[in-house]
XYZ file of C-alpha atoms in Angstrom:
567
model
C -0.080 -0.005 0.133
C 2.824 2.350 0.809
C 4.502 1.603 -2.553
C 1.324 2.371 -4.455
C 0.712 5.591 -2.438
C 4.275 6.801 -3.287
C 3.884 5.942 -7.055
C 0.602 7.790 -7.273
C 1.960 10.830 -5.420
C 4.931 10.904 -7.707
C 2.771 10.701 -10.861
C 0.638 13.623 -9.424
C 3.633 15.760 -8.793
C 4.951 15.018 -12.493
C 1.595 16.144 -13.821
C 1.573 19.282 -11.663
C 5.121 20.089 -12.754
C 4.059 19.805 -16.386
C 6.872 17.475 -17.372
C 4.849 14.369 -18.092
C 4.136 15.329 -21.785
C 7.897 16.236 -22.139
C 9.251 12.969 -20.898
C 6.611 11.015 -23.011
C 7.430 12.888 -26.283
C 11.043 13.942 -25.929
C 13.673 11.268 -25.935
C 17.336 12.089 -24.626
C 19.464 13.751 -27.246
C 22.165 11.046 -26.500
C 20.072 7.861 -26.907
C 20.504 7.896 -30.716
C 24.348 8.100 -30.405
C 26.807 5.492 -29.371
C 28.142 6.300 -25.815
C 31.296 8.189 -25.383
C 33.631 5.865 -23.295
C 36.553 6.788 -21.369
C 39.369 4.218 -22.240
C 42.085 5.932 -20.127
C 42.477 9.238 -18.311
C 45.183 11.079 -16.442
C 45.513 14.195 -14.374
C 49.115 14.271 -15.325
C 51.466 11.879 -17.252
C 54.044 9.918 -15.353
C 56.585 7.323 -16.582
C 58.372 4.150 -15.437
C 61.857 5.535 -14.838
C 64.844 3.451 -14.565
C 66.832 4.226 -11.446
C 69.605 6.182 -12.958
C 67.551 8.839 -14.833
C 67.298 12.216 -13.309
C 63.515 12.127 -12.522
C 63.830 14.809 -9.786
C 65.191 17.387 -12.249
C 62.384 19.600 -13.374
C 64.245 20.417 -16.514
C 64.110 16.609 -17.384
C 60.753 15.764 -15.957
C 57.875 18.301 -15.382
C 54.501 16.623 -15.657
C 52.736 19.830 -15.809
C 54.414 20.514 -19.336
C 53.862 17.033 -20.851
C 51.136 17.044 -23.484
C 49.943 14.016 -25.648
C 49.291 14.947 -29.179
C 49.015 11.602 -31.009
C 48.445 7.858 -30.410
C 48.140 4.508 -32.197
C 46.249 1.453 -31.293
C 47.478 -2.110 -31.734
C 45.898 -5.386 -30.639
C 47.739 -5.424 -27.293
C 49.090 -1.859 -26.885
C 48.328 1.743 -27.102
C 51.190 4.104 -28.281
C 51.377 7.841 -27.331
C 53.524 10.613 -28.750
C 54.345 13.506 -26.330
C 56.446 16.141 -28.187
C 58.827 18.429 -26.552
C 56.623 21.523 -26.613
C 58.265 22.585 -23.378
C 61.187 21.485 -21.276
C 60.524 18.607 -18.872
C 59.575 16.020 -21.278
C 61.518 12.877 -20.604
C 60.169 10.585 -23.353
C 58.674 11.570 -26.663
C 57.184 8.051 -27.416
C 55.751 5.699 -24.958
C 53.253 2.841 -24.706
C 50.729 1.217 -22.262
C 49.007 -2.074 -22.332
C 45.719 -2.156 -24.014
C 44.647 -5.284 -21.974
C 45.527 -4.230 -18.519
C 42.931 -2.458 -16.432
C 43.457 0.803 -14.748
C 42.331 4.341 -15.371
C 45.669 6.147 -15.228
C 48.526 3.706 -16.044
C 52.090 4.727 -15.895
C 53.823 5.288 -19.397
C 56.537 3.097 -20.527
C 59.259 4.729 -22.857
C 59.233 3.096 -26.245
C 61.029 1.015 -27.240
C 63.376 1.797 -24.123
C 65.071 4.768 -22.545
C 68.049 4.651 -24.732
C 65.943 6.091 -27.546
C 65.157 9.202 -25.326
C 68.604 10.586 -24.419
C 67.646 14.004 -26.054
C 65.691 14.498 -22.819
C 69.020 14.637 -20.969
C 70.702 17.074 -23.531
C 73.259 14.485 -24.390
C 71.999 13.455 -27.825
C 73.932 13.088 -31.038
C 72.017 13.357 -34.208
C 73.536 10.264 -35.632
C 72.227 8.093 -33.009
C 69.207 5.946 -33.325
C 66.743 7.917 -31.142
C 64.022 10.391 -30.946
C 64.004 14.185 -30.200
C 60.425 15.297 -30.338
C 57.472 13.054 -31.930
C 54.109 14.794 -32.641
C 52.308 11.991 -34.427
C 52.790 8.338 -35.169
C 51.267 5.939 -37.643
C 50.857 2.157 -37.962
C 51.123 0.513 -41.374
C 49.443 -2.650 -42.414
C 52.809 -4.646 -41.681
C 52.449 -3.676 -38.036
C 55.355 -1.223 -38.194
C 55.102 1.969 -36.277
C 56.292 5.095 -38.207
C 57.475 7.846 -35.696
C 57.831 11.336 -37.331
C 60.495 13.116 -35.364
C 60.420 16.765 -35.830
C 63.979 17.129 -34.414
C 62.880 20.455 -32.590
C 63.123 20.760 -28.906
C 60.883 23.214 -26.725
C 58.953 24.298 -29.862
C 56.803 26.658 -27.762
C 59.641 28.194 -25.775
C 62.897 28.726 -27.660
C 62.495 26.330 -30.548
C 65.709 24.655 -30.614
C 66.557 22.867 -33.653
C 68.194 19.913 -31.966
C 68.577 17.762 -35.205
C 67.126 17.565 -38.678
C 63.749 15.772 -38.877
C 63.440 12.156 -39.578
C 61.176 9.151 -39.463
C 62.106 5.959 -37.471
C 60.136 2.830 -38.456
C 59.739 0.318 -35.721
C 58.749 -3.394 -35.953
C 56.108 -3.698 -33.182
C 56.725 -7.486 -33.171
C 60.422 -6.982 -32.024
C 60.408 -3.331 -31.092
C 63.597 -2.689 -33.254
C 64.117 -0.017 -35.731
C 63.938 -1.547 -39.125
C 64.579 1.693 -41.118
C 65.547 5.230 -40.760
C 64.386 8.107 -43.139
C 66.515 11.265 -43.208
C 64.926 14.161 -45.057
C 67.047 16.134 -47.561
C 67.798 19.712 -46.787
C 65.967 20.845 -49.874
C 62.627 19.992 -48.199
C 63.568 21.598 -44.942
C 63.113 25.210 -44.201
C 64.807 27.150 -41.213
C 61.814 26.797 -38.974
C 60.323 23.682 -40.268
C 58.123 21.707 -37.866
C 57.025 18.278 -39.109
C 53.880 17.430 -37.014
C 51.635 14.776 -38.804
C 51.756 12.218 -41.498
C 49.671 9.875 -43.594
C 50.845 6.579 -45.070
C 49.272 5.999 -48.601
C 49.793 2.324 -49.585
C 46.999 2.210 -52.175
C 49.614 2.395 -55.052
C 51.734 -0.559 -53.935
C 51.955 -3.028 -56.798
C 53.100 -5.883 -54.530
C 50.839 -7.188 -51.775
C 52.030 -6.618 -48.254
C 55.054 -4.531 -49.513
C 54.906 -1.643 -46.820
C 58.036 -0.092 -48.380
C 56.358 0.947 -51.533
C 54.203 3.655 -50.166
C 53.730 7.456 -50.431
C 54.006 9.328 -47.055
C 52.523 12.869 -46.820
C 53.900 14.966 -43.987
C 52.622 18.329 -42.653
C 55.042 21.177 -42.077
C 53.118 23.369 -39.699
C 55.321 26.439 -39.208
C 56.811 26.676 -42.838
C 53.463 25.545 -44.201
C 53.660 22.774 -46.793
C 52.988 19.025 -47.433
C 56.321 17.026 -47.807
C 55.805 13.951 -50.055
C 58.040 10.910 -49.593
C 58.009 8.354 -52.354
C 59.299 5.374 -50.255
C 59.528 3.050 -53.168
C 61.632 5.357 -55.024
C 63.379 6.937 -52.016
C 62.441 10.519 -53.385
C 61.202 13.442 -51.248
C 59.774 16.699 -52.527
C 57.870 19.649 -51.005
C 54.476 21.063 -52.026
C 53.078 24.220 -50.693
C 49.702 26.325 -51.137
C 48.331 29.343 -49.451
C 45.527 27.286 -48.012
C 48.088 25.473 -45.701
C 48.789 28.898 -44.106
C 47.080 30.219 -40.973
C 44.453 32.718 -41.264
C 45.143 35.903 -39.019
C 41.345 36.208 -38.472
C 41.467 32.852 -36.719
C 44.609 33.348 -34.725
C 42.573 33.366 -31.417
C 40.809 30.257 -30.378
C 38.440 29.824 -27.549
C 37.507 26.915 -25.353
C 34.931 27.793 -22.613
C 36.308 30.854 -20.828
C 39.854 30.256 -22.092
C 41.279 32.180 -25.024
C 44.603 31.509 -26.544
C 46.454 32.646 -29.686
C 48.402 30.121 -31.787
C 49.162 30.910 -35.497
C 49.791 27.295 -36.605
C 49.430 26.330 -40.266
C 48.499 22.779 -41.656
C 48.417 20.105 -38.996
C 45.283 18.152 -39.195
C 45.270 15.871 -42.043
C 43.203 12.604 -43.047
C 43.086 10.213 -45.933
C 39.923 8.839 -47.634
C 41.134 5.800 -49.243
C 38.066 5.198 -51.406
C 38.262 8.554 -53.004
C 42.014 8.796 -52.971
C 41.668 12.220 -51.363
C 43.690 14.029 -48.693
C 41.801 16.402 -46.425
C 43.693 18.961 -44.215
C 43.272 21.954 -42.154
C 45.503 24.613 -40.617
C 44.800 25.066 -37.030
C 44.108 28.764 -37.294
C 41.174 28.686 -39.614
C 37.591 27.450 -39.771
C 37.974 25.982 -43.179
C 38.529 22.401 -44.477
C 40.678 21.810 -47.778
C 41.227 18.771 -49.937
C 43.699 17.717 -52.638
C 43.843 14.398 -54.489
C 46.583 11.916 -53.878
C 47.233 11.777 -57.585
C 48.109 15.510 -57.409
C 50.543 14.939 -54.538
C 52.113 11.870 -56.214
C 52.788 13.723 -59.551
C 55.997 15.216 -57.963
C 57.289 18.726 -57.905
C 55.295 21.338 -59.614
C 56.401 23.052 -62.733
C 57.179 26.772 -62.716
C 54.022 28.754 -62.090
C 51.897 25.723 -61.403
C 49.760 25.278 -58.268
C 48.181 22.149 -56.595
C 44.483 21.787 -57.524
C 43.209 22.382 -53.906
C 39.455 22.499 -53.242
C 37.763 24.489 -50.437
C 35.549 21.702 -48.971
C 33.794 23.800 -46.390
C 33.606 25.529 -43.073
C 33.486 24.309 -39.445
C 32.066 25.953 -36.512
C 35.573 27.161 -35.177
C 39.125 26.099 -35.433
C 40.036 22.523 -34.822
C 42.808 20.166 -34.969
C 41.891 16.492 -35.025
C 40.753 15.049 -38.330
C 39.894 11.529 -39.392
C 38.281 9.695 -42.230
C 36.118 6.385 -42.070
C 37.874 3.371 -43.798
C 34.782 3.096 -45.932
C 31.974 5.350 -46.917
C 33.825 8.640 -47.050
C 32.720 10.070 -43.729
C 34.934 12.901 -42.162
C 35.187 13.301 -38.290
C 36.324 16.516 -36.803
C 36.021 18.529 -33.543
C 35.796 22.362 -33.498
C 37.218 23.846 -30.349
C 34.447 25.947 -29.291
C 31.836 23.183 -29.690
C 33.603 20.481 -27.477
C 31.822 18.038 -29.780
C 32.683 15.435 -32.562
C 31.163 16.272 -35.885
C 30.600 13.896 -38.852
C 30.200 14.875 -42.474
C 29.973 12.853 -45.597
C 30.673 14.796 -48.773
C 28.971 11.987 -50.815
C 25.530 12.674 -49.478
C 26.020 15.876 -47.438
C 25.080 13.942 -44.289
C 25.951 16.102 -41.242
C 25.589 15.235 -37.608
C 27.192 15.599 -34.252
C 27.956 12.220 -32.800
C 29.255 13.214 -29.262
C 29.191 16.148 -27.220
C 30.939 16.727 -23.768
C 31.812 20.072 -22.359
C 34.550 18.562 -20.072
C 35.871 15.587 -21.789
C 36.096 16.923 -25.449
C 38.235 19.967 -24.598
C 41.034 20.400 -27.224
C 40.754 17.074 -29.289
C 44.351 16.684 -30.486
C 43.782 13.464 -32.548
C 41.043 11.380 -34.183
C 41.478 7.968 -35.409
C 39.721 4.941 -36.720
C 42.106 2.214 -36.047
C 41.992 -1.001 -38.037
C 42.952 -2.973 -34.830
C 39.462 -2.028 -33.395
C 37.089 -1.853 -36.401
C 33.974 0.211 -36.083
C 35.420 2.402 -33.291
C 36.411 6.074 -33.293
C 39.194 6.890 -30.870
C 39.594 10.400 -29.481
C 42.510 11.952 -27.692
C 41.676 15.129 -25.667
C 44.462 16.827 -24.046
C 43.323 20.212 -22.680
C 46.403 21.656 -24.427
C 45.084 25.178 -24.023
C 45.478 24.936 -20.207
C 49.073 23.686 -20.521
C 49.766 26.458 -22.942
C 48.231 29.255 -20.770
C 50.018 27.830 -17.846
C 46.776 27.842 -15.776
C 46.582 23.885 -15.619
C 44.906 22.391 -12.510
C 46.709 19.279 -11.671
C 43.767 17.989 -9.603
C 41.611 17.710 -12.693
C 41.725 15.105 -15.473
C 43.557 16.785 -18.181
C 44.396 13.983 -20.756
C 41.859 11.417 -21.935
C 41.599 8.691 -24.457
C 38.119 8.239 -25.440
C 36.247 5.798 -27.742
C 32.893 5.732 -29.523
C 32.127 2.145 -30.616
C 29.830 1.788 -33.696
C 30.559 5.267 -34.906
C 32.476 4.032 -37.898
C 31.608 1.116 -40.313
C 33.997 -0.848 -42.332
C 31.849 -1.382 -45.477
C 28.715 0.328 -47.067
C 27.105 -3.075 -47.011
C 26.941 -2.703 -43.114
C 24.510 0.278 -43.390
C 21.484 -1.776 -42.105
C 23.549 -2.455 -38.709
C 24.272 1.210 -38.380
C 22.893 3.280 -35.590
C 20.548 6.092 -36.437
C 23.204 8.773 -36.786
C 24.405 7.147 -40.079
C 20.935 7.177 -41.696
C 20.793 9.752 -44.494
C 18.240 12.484 -44.455
C 16.995 15.113 -47.027
C 19.487 17.717 -47.477
C 16.984 20.564 -47.902
C 15.961 20.351 -44.217
C 17.770 22.648 -41.671
C 17.823 19.855 -39.112
C 16.569 16.330 -38.722
C 12.851 15.987 -37.979
C 11.696 14.243 -34.768
C 8.338 13.001 -33.396
C 8.035 15.514 -30.499
C 6.199 18.852 -30.367
C 7.513 21.817 -32.509
C 9.491 24.407 -30.566
C 9.382 28.046 -31.545
C 12.296 29.167 -33.600
C 13.466 31.476 -30.750
C 14.167 28.459 -28.620
C 16.540 26.773 -30.946
C 19.995 26.714 -29.526
C 21.661 27.671 -32.776
C 21.156 30.450 -35.338
C 19.031 29.143 -38.163
C 19.935 30.411 -41.642
C 18.776 33.745 -42.984
C 17.070 34.184 -46.250
C 19.556 33.760 -49.165
C 22.331 32.173 -46.943
C 23.788 28.714 -46.721
C 22.933 26.067 -44.108
C 25.222 27.644 -41.538
C 24.591 26.745 -37.851
C 26.259 28.328 -34.850
C 26.168 26.334 -31.586
C 24.726 28.141 -28.674
C 23.960 25.564 -26.027
C 21.923 27.070 -23.198
C 22.365 24.176 -20.930
C 25.838 22.604 -20.437
C 25.954 19.341 -18.315
C 27.936 19.914 -15.061
C 29.395 16.390 -15.360
C 30.345 13.854 -18.111
C 27.844 11.589 -19.404
C 24.115 11.902 -20.269
C 22.275 15.096 -19.058
C 19.881 14.469 -16.114
C 17.444 17.446 -16.488
C 14.555 17.129 -18.713
C 15.241 20.613 -19.780
C 18.810 19.639 -20.914
C 17.419 16.630 -22.800
C 14.690 18.942 -24.410
C 17.123 21.538 -25.617
C 20.013 19.093 -26.021
C 18.176 17.160 -28.869
C 18.443 20.416 -30.906
C 21.940 20.923 -29.826
C 23.119 18.104 -31.651
C 21.411 18.840 -34.972
C 23.633 19.785 -37.799
C 25.650 22.515 -36.262
C 28.275 22.633 -39.006
C 28.188 23.732 -42.538
C 30.054 22.196 -45.620
C 30.136 23.556 -49.110
C 31.455 21.691 -52.007
C 33.365 24.026 -54.559
C 35.618 23.464 -57.424
C 39.149 23.796 -58.020
C 40.693 27.153 -57.197
C 40.393 29.702 -60.096
C 43.231 32.171 -60.121
C 41.186 34.869 -61.890
C 38.844 35.529 -58.853
C 40.050 37.434 -55.798
C 39.346 36.144 -52.217
C 39.715 37.872 -48.814
C 40.917 34.653 -47.322
C 43.810 34.312 -49.820
C 44.660 38.047 -49.281
C 44.896 37.633 -45.592
C 47.289 34.581 -45.880
C 49.560 36.650 -48.141
C 49.695 39.387 -45.616
C 47.591 41.757 -47.609
C 44.861 44.200 -46.495
C 41.514 42.097 -46.358
C 38.542 43.282 -48.332
C 35.811 45.198 -46.409
C 33.140 43.063 -44.902
C 30.136 43.100 -47.142
C 26.890 44.835 -45.971
C 23.822 42.830 -45.399
C 22.520 43.924 -48.801
C 25.469 42.089 -50.508
C 25.194 38.754 -48.890
C 24.713 37.145 -52.213
C 28.145 38.300 -53.389
C 29.651 36.912 -50.231
C 28.200 33.566 -50.774
C 29.464 33.442 -54.451
C 32.793 33.072 -52.707
C 31.490 30.350 -50.342
C 29.893 27.983 -52.829
C 28.901 27.292 -56.408
C 31.602 27.532 -59.066
C 33.072 30.870 -58.079
C 36.353 30.225 -56.378
C 39.232 31.992 -54.806
C 42.653 32.778 -56.040
C 46.077 33.451 -54.497
C 47.948 36.752 -54.826
C 51.366 35.377 -55.506
C 53.976 36.460 -57.902
C 56.015 33.330 -58.596
C 59.060 35.039 -59.891
C 59.412 36.853 -56.521
C 58.068 34.243 -54.190
C 55.712 34.784 -51.134
C 56.105 37.865 -49.121
C 58.878 37.600 -46.494
C 57.028 39.726 -43.815
C 54.371 37.116 -43.115
C 55.671 33.620 -42.217
C 53.076 32.466 -39.797
C 54.994 33.080 -36.579
C 53.907 31.223 -33.574
C 56.768 31.927 -31.077
C 59.423 34.617 -30.290
C 61.854 34.485 -33.121
C 65.532 34.066 -32.737
C 68.184 35.349 -35.123
C 69.876 31.794 -35.789
C 69.046 28.163 -35.462
C 71.963 25.861 -34.549
C 71.926 22.161 -34.785
C 73.485 20.576 -31.742
C 76.295 18.002 -32.472
C 75.983 18.723 -36.152
C 77.536 21.432 -38.236
C 74.459 22.320 -40.163
C 72.997 25.779 -39.353
C 69.318 26.611 -40.196
């Protein structure tokens, strides 16, 4: 009797509060998405030091200055790259067991501590070892490609310790099986190699992992460096779209603002379309170029890469990934603290995860073949490290996973969650079976007449904790928060006969005036259709010297330690 009385009272209260109809008609905004799982998390990163290493020296080990920027997943291990952005980074490549349990495991230097002598400032460039690794990639032969930038303390004094290189490790034996040194012709004085893609689609011999093309991003001297592994040939390709946009120098994550003028860094490979997608950090735009264009070799005099402006995101971002099949692109705008998905084949757009705490500064996104169907996410709170306002009592580094977010074959569509089902592209957001909400209540700005489908996130209720919102108000508004907040616009190859404020900014010129509301149509000729942008470059003079995308205090010279080369 007591239980019946309590249930009746509870039902009456719900009716009086007016929430019964909402609960019956509004499902949680997260129920249609696979859950965002936390695989591992750390307040600060710690290492398994050998007894003789100077772990008490803050110049050698300072956990408040160690930031993870890249990772790779094998069947039994997870690898992490921690570049020497600051002093106090003892090892730049490490590993943990994928099998062992535990939220915050200690990192083990990979393959051992002898490869990380650069942390003790007693490193010789001819040694087999690593200076500063931003990203790593695993090939189909289970070999780990570690891209070593060779730059120590890149956010402090930018010491060029050694020329950049790649070390390839056999993960079965943990031995170095190949070393790739880049020729001086593809290295600039302030080159910073930060990311790489391995393209094995052109290999004529099955399981020949040496017959590949590697596309490498140079972030500070913006370019894509192409390495033809089969022929041992390296060349450099640059384009104004790879430079940072000064209008997007300042990024915002919650109440934190930081300025970082990084060029091309995010890069992803669509194997089906043979297309490379890339983005500078300081821009809201995404660009693409075909692998055929990259493999053609150095450009002839006056020629340019056939780069396409793919579209615009909600804000700046870093992590970028492509599904193994189907063409979906995954990205994470900083201000949104969310993971977006866009498929250029059918213009499908969606937000597959949102978390105000766990998705701060997504440094890397990956769809590892060793965990098919999953999207892995590395969030690092880099902005807090960079601004020196880190809270060591908080979780600052997370490895996250969304199972079922990626599918390996288009034939698997019948097993996909609702987020992968296509919807009419002429609708501003996906329809639902709950009551219509007045347009003034929408948590994004709907498009104006004559404009493209551009949505701006403006979520009124941010969950105070990770996981599913508990308030019915959060669920009600949250369902709209996840509806198509990003805009992508397909355009053609760049036409050099049409001027563009974007290109002018990248070349250090005065930007065009912002169009008045009456000329919005003219503005969107730039954004879509077949009217494209150009670059203002005089090839016989080269790019202007006064604009080089600086991201730190310049020094007058760059000296290579233990090597006679001067940059």
